[in-house]
Short mmCIF file of C-alpha atoms in Angstrom, two decimals:
data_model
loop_
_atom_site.label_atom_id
_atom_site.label_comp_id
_atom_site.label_asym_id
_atom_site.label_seq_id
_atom_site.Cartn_x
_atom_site.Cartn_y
_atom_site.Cartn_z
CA UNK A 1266 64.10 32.96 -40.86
CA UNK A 1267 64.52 29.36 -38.58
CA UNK A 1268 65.79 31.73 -35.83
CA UNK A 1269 62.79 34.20 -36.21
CA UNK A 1270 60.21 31.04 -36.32
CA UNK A 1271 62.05 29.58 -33.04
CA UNK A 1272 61.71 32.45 -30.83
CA UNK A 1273 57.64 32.60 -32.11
CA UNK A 1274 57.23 29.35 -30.81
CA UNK A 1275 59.12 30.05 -27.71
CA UNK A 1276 57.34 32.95 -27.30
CA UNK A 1277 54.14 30.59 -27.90
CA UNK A 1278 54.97 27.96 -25.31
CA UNK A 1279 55.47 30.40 -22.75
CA UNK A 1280 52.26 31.94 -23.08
CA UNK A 1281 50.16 28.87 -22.72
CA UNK A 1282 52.03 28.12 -19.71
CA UNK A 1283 51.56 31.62 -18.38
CA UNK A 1284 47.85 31.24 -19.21
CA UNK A 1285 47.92 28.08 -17.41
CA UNK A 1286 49.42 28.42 -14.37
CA UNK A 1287 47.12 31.94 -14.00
CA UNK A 1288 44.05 29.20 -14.72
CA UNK A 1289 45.33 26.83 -12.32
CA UNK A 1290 45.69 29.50 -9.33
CA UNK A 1291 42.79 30.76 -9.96
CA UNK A 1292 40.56 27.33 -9.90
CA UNK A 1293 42.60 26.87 -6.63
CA UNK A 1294 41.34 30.29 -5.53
CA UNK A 1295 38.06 29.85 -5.51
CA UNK A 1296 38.36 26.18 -4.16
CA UNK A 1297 39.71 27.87 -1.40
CA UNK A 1298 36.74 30.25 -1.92
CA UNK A 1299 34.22 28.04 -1.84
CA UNK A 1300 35.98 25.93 1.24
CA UNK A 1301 36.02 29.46 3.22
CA UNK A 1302 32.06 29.60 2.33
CA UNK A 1303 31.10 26.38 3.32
CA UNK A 1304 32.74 26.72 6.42
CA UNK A 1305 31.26 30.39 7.05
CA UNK A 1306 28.01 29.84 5.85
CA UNK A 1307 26.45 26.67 6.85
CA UNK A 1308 23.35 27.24 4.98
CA UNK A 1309 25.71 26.40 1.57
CA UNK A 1310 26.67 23.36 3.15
CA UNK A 1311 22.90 21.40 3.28
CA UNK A 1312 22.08 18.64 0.83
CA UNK A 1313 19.72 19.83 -1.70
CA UNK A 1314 15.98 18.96 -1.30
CA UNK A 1315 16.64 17.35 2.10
CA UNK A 1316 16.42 19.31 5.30
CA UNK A 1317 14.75 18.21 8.90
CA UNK A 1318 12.81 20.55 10.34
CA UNK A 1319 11.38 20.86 14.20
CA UNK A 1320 7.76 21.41 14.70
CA UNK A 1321 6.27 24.38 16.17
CA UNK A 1322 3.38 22.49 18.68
CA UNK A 1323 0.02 23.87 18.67
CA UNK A 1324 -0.79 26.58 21.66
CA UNK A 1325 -3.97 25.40 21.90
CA UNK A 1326 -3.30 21.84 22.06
CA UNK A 1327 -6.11 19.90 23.87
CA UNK A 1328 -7.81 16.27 24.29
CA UNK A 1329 -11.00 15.73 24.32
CA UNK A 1330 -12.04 19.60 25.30
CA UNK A 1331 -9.04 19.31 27.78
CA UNK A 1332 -6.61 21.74 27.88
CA UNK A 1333 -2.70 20.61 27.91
CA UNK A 1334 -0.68 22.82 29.75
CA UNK A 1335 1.90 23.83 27.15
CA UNK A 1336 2.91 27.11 29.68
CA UNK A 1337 4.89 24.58 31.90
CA UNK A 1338 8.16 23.76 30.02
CA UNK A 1339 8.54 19.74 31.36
CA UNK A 1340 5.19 19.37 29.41
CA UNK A 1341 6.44 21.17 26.66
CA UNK A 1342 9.31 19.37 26.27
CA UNK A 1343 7.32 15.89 26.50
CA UNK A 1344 4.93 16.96 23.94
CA UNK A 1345 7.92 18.52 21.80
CA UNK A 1346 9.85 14.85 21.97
CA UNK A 1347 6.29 12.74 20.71
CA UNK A 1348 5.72 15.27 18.06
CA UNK A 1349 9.17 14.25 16.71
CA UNK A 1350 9.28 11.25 17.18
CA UNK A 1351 6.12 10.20 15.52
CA UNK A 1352 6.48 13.02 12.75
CA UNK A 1353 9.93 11.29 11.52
CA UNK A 1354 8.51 7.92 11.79
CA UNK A 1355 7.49 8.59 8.16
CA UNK A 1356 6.90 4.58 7.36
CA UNK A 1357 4.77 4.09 10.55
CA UNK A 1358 2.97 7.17 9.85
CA UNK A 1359 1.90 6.58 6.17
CA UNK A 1360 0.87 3.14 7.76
CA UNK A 1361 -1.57 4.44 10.21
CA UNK A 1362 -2.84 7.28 7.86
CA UNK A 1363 -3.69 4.57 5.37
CA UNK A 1364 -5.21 2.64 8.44
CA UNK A 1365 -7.27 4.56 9.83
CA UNK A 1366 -9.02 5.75 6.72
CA UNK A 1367 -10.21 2.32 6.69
CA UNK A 1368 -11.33 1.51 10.46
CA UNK A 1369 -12.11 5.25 11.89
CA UNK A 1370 -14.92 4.69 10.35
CA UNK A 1371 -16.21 2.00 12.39
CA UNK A 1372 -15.36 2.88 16.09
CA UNK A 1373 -15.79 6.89 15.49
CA UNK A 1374 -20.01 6.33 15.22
CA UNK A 1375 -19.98 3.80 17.90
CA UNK A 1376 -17.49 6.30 20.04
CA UNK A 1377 -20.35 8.97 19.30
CA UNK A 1378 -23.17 6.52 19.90
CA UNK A 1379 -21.56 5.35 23.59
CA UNK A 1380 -21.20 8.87 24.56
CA UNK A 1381 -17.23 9.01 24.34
CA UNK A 1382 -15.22 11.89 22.51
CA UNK A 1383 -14.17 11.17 19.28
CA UNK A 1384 -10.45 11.71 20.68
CA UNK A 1385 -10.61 8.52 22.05
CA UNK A 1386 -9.71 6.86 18.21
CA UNK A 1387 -6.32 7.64 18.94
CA UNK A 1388 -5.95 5.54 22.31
CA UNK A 1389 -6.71 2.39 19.75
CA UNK A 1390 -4.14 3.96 17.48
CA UNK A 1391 -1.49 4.03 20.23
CA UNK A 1392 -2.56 0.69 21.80
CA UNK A 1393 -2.20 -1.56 18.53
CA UNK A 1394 -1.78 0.66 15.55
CA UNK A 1395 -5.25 -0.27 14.39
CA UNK A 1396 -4.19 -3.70 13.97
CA UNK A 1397 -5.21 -6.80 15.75
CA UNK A 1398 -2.45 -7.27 17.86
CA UNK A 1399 -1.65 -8.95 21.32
CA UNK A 1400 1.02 -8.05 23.62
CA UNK A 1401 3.43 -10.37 26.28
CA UNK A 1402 1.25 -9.79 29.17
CA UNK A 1403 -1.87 -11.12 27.38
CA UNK A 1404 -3.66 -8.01 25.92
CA UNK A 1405 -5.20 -8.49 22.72
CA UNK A 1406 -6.79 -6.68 19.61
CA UNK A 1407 -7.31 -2.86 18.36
CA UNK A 1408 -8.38 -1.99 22.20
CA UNK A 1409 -5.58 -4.28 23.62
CA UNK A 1410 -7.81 -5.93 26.52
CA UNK A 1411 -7.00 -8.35 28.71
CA UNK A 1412 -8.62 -11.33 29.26
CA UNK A 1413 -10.29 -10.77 32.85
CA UNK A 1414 -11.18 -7.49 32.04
CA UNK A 1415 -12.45 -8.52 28.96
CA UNK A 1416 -15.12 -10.64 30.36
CA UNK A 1417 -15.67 -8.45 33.31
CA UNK A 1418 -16.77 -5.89 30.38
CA UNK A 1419 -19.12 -8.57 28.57
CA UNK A 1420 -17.24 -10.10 25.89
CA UNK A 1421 -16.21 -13.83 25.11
CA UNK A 1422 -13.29 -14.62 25.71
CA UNK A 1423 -12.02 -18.03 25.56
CA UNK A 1424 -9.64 -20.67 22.67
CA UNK A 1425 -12.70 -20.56 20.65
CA UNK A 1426 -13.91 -17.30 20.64
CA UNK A 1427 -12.75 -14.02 21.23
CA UNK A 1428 -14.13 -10.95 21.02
CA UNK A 1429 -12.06 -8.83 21.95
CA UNK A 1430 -10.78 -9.62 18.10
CA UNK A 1431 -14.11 -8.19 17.09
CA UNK A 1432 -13.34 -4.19 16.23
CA UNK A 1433 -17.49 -3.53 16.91
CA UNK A 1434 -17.93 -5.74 20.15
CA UNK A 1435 -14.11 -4.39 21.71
CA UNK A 1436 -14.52 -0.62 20.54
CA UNK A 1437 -18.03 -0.62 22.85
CA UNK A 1438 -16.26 -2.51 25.54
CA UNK A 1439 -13.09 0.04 25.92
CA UNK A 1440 -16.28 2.76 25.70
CA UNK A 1441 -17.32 1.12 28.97
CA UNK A 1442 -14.20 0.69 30.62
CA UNK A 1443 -13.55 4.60 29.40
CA UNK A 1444 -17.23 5.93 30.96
CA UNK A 1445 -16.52 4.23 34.18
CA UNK A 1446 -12.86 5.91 35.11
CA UNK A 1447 -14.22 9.26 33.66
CA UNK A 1448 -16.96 9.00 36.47
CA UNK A 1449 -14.06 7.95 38.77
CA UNK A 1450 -11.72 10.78 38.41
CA UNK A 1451 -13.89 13.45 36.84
CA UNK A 1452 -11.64 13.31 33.43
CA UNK A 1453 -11.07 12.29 30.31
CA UNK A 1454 -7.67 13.07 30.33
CA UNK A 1455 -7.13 10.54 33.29
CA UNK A 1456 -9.43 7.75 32.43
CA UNK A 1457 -7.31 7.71 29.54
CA UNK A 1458 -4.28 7.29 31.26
CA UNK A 1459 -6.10 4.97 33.54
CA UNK A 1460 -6.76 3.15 30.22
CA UNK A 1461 -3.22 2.39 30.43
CA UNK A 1462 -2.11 2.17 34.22
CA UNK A 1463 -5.60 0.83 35.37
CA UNK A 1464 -7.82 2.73 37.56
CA UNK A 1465 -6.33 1.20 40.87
CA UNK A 1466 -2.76 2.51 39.57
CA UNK A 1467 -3.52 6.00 38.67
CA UNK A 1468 -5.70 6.35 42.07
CA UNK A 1469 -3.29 5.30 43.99
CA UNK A 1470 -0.34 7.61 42.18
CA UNK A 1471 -3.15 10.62 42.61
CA UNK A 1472 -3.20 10.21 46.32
CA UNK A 1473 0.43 9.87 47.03
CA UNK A 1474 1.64 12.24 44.83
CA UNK A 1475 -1.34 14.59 45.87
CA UNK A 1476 -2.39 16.25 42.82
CA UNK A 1477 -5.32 15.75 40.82
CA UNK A 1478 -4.57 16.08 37.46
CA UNK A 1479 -2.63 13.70 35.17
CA UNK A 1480 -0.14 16.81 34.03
CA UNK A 1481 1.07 17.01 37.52
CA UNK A 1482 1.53 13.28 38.03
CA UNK A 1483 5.45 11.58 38.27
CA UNK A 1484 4.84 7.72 36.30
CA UNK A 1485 6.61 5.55 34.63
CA UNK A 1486 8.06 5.88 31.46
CA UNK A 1487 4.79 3.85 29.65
CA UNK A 1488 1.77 5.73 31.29
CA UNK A 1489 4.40 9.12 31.32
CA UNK A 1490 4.43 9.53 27.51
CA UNK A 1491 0.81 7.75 26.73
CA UNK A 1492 -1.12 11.20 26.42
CA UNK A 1493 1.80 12.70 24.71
CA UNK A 1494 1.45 10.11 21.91
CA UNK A 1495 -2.05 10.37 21.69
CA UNK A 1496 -1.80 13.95 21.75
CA UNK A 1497 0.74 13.37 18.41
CA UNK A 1498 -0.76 11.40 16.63
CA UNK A 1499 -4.33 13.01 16.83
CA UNK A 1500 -2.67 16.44 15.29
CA UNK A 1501 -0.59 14.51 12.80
CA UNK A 1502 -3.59 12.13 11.79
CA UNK A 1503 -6.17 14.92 11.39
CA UNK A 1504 -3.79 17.16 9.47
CA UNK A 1505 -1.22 15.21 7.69
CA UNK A 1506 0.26 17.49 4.95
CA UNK A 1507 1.13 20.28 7.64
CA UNK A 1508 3.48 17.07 8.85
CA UNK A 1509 4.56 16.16 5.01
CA UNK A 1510 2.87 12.90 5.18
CA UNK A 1511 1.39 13.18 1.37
CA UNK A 1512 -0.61 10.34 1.00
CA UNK A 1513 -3.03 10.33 -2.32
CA UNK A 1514 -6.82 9.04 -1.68
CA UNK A 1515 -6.56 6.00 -4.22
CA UNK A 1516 -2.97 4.57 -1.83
CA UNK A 1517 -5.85 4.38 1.58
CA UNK A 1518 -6.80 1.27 2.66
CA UNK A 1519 -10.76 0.69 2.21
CA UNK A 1520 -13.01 -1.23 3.87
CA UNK A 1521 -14.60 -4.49 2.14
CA UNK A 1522 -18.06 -4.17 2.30
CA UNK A 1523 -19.74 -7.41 4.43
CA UNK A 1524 -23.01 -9.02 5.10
CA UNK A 1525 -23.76 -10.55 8.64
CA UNK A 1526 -24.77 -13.83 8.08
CA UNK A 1527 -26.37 -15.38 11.89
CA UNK A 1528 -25.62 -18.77 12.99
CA UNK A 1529 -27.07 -20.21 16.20
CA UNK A 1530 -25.39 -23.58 15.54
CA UNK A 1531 -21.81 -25.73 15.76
CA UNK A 1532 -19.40 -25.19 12.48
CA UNK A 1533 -17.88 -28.31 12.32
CA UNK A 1534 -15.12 -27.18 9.56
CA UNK A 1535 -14.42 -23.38 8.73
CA UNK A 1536 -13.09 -23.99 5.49
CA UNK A 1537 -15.99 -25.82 4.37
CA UNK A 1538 -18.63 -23.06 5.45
CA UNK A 1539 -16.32 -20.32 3.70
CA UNK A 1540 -15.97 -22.37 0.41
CA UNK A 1541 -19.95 -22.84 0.57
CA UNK A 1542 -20.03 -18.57 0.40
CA UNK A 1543 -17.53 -18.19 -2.70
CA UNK A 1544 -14.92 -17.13 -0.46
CA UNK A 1545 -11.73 -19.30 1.21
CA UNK A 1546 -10.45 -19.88 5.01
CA UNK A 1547 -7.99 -17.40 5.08
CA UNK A 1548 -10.54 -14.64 3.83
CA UNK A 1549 -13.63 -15.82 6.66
CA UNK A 1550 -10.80 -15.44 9.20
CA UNK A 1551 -9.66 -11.95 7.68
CA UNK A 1552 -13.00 -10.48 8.36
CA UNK A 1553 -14.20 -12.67 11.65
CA UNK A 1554 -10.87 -12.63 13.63
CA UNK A 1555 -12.72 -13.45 16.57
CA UNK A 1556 -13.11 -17.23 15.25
CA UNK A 1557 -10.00 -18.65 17.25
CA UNK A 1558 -10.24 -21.92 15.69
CA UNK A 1559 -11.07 -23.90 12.63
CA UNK A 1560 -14.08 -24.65 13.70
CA UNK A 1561 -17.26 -22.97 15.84
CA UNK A 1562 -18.15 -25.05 19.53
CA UNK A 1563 -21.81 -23.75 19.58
CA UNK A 1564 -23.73 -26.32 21.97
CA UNK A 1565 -25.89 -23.30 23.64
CA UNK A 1566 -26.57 -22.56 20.29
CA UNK A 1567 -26.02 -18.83 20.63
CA UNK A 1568 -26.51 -16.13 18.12
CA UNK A 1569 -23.74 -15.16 16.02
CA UNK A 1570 -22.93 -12.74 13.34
CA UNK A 1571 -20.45 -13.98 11.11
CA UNK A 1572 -19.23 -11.31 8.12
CA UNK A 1573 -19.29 -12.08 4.63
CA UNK A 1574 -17.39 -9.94 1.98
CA UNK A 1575 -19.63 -8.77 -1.08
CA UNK A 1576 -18.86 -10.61 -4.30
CA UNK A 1577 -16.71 -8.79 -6.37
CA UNK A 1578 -13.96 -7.75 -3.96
CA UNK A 1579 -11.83 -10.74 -4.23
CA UNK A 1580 -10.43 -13.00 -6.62
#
């Protein structure tokens, strides 16, 4: 009976280990499997919910009612790399989504009043990113102006004042600049890219290059891909979801609702004036960037508008 019950649990043992070492090659069989798959079909081999996709650009891609010639492959390929580049910028583009919700609305009816296409927006999102910025070489705010041609366009410009800080007064000024080099060269494209390279630069590249059209122009890197962004950022800005840029109506930035309050005379201190509205400093200088200083040098006693926020909108 002992010898019976050893050979049953002999006979046990081995079966478990027969069982195992069949389990065992065949876990390692379709490891091997699997390793054969993912090295014969790449599609298994993505991470899930994460893939990067290229863009398929627009045939009929155009600025302001001008056609870009797509049919010639260097401008495809330009138009191809700013399309990419700005469409996986995802921070930067949620940015200037959320942006320009809140300040389209002030240049596009002044845009429309001055006779400009509404295309033009997107030069101010390219030159600044709808901020008030100023550059190295001395250009400053949304429409990034310089000083000299700043005042040759009729704004103030000087430590005390400077509207070219002012969205209204600058957006109307680049309008000018804009309407001039379209009469010049008979384009919007170009005076855009003039925008950029000056007029004097792009004539001069027009007559030595001997074309007439900015498609068919050799520049610099700068003035090369400045359409080509434009041309982005316009598609991706006016149709953000086909871009996956999902950005829900309550995350946009909104603009604070102001009353223009005229002065004609010296503000001694700033902070004082603000504090005499219900509002602080760093607010008045939020919605009058064009105040340089802490205080307003008015001897000519000239008429300004300074911007108020409505009560309610701040703490």
């Amino acid at each position: 009976m002992k010898r019976m019950k050893k050979i049953l649990i002999g006979m046990g043992i081995a079966v478990v280990a027969i069982v195992s070492a069949g389990a065992l090659q065949m876990s390692n069989s379709a490891t091997i499997s699997k390793a054969e798959t993912t090295q014969t079909d790449p599609e298994k081999s993505r991470v899930k919910d994460y893939n990067v996709y290229s863009y398929k650009i627009p045939q009929d891609l155009d600025f302001a009612g001008e056609k870009v010639p797509l049919e010639d492959p260097d401008i495809l390929e330009r138009a191809d790399r700013e399309f990419l580049v700005n469409t996986y910028w995802q921070s930067n583009g949620i940015l200037l989504i959320k942006r320009s919700k809140k300040y389209f609305p002030i240049i596009e009816p002044i845009l429309k009043e001055e006779g400009v296409p509404d295309d033009f927006k997107y030069l101010a999102v390219i030159e600044s990113g709808l901020q008030n910025v100023f550059s190295p070489a001395g250009a400053r705010g949304f429409w990034q102006i310089m000083k000299s041609t700043g005042k040759e366009l009729g704004l103030e410009v000087n430590d005390n004042v400077d509207e070219r800080y002012h969205l209204e007064m600058a957006t109307r000024a680049a309008c000018k600049y804009l309407k001039e080099s379209k009469e010049k060269f008979g384009s919007w494209t170009l005076a855009a890219a003039a925008y950029n390279a000056g007029n004097a630069g792009i004539d001069r590249q027009l007559e030595r290059q001997q074309v007439s059209d900015y498609y068919d122009l050799l520049l610099g890197q700068e003035t090369g891909r400045y359409m080509f962004r434009i041309l982005a950022l316009k598609e991706i800005l006016g149709n953000p979801e086909s871009f996956g840029f999902n950005v829900d109506e309550e995350h946009m930035y909104q603009l604070i609702p102001t009353k223009a309050e005229v002065v004609d005379y010296e503000i001694d201190d700033l902070a004082a004036f603000a504090k005499a509205r219900n509002i602080n400093y760093k607010i008045l200088k939020i919605h009058n960037p064009w105040l340089r200083e802490a205080h307003l040098n008015n001897k000519s006693r000239k008429r300004y508008e300074i911007d108020i926020p409505l009560e309610g909108y701040y703490r």
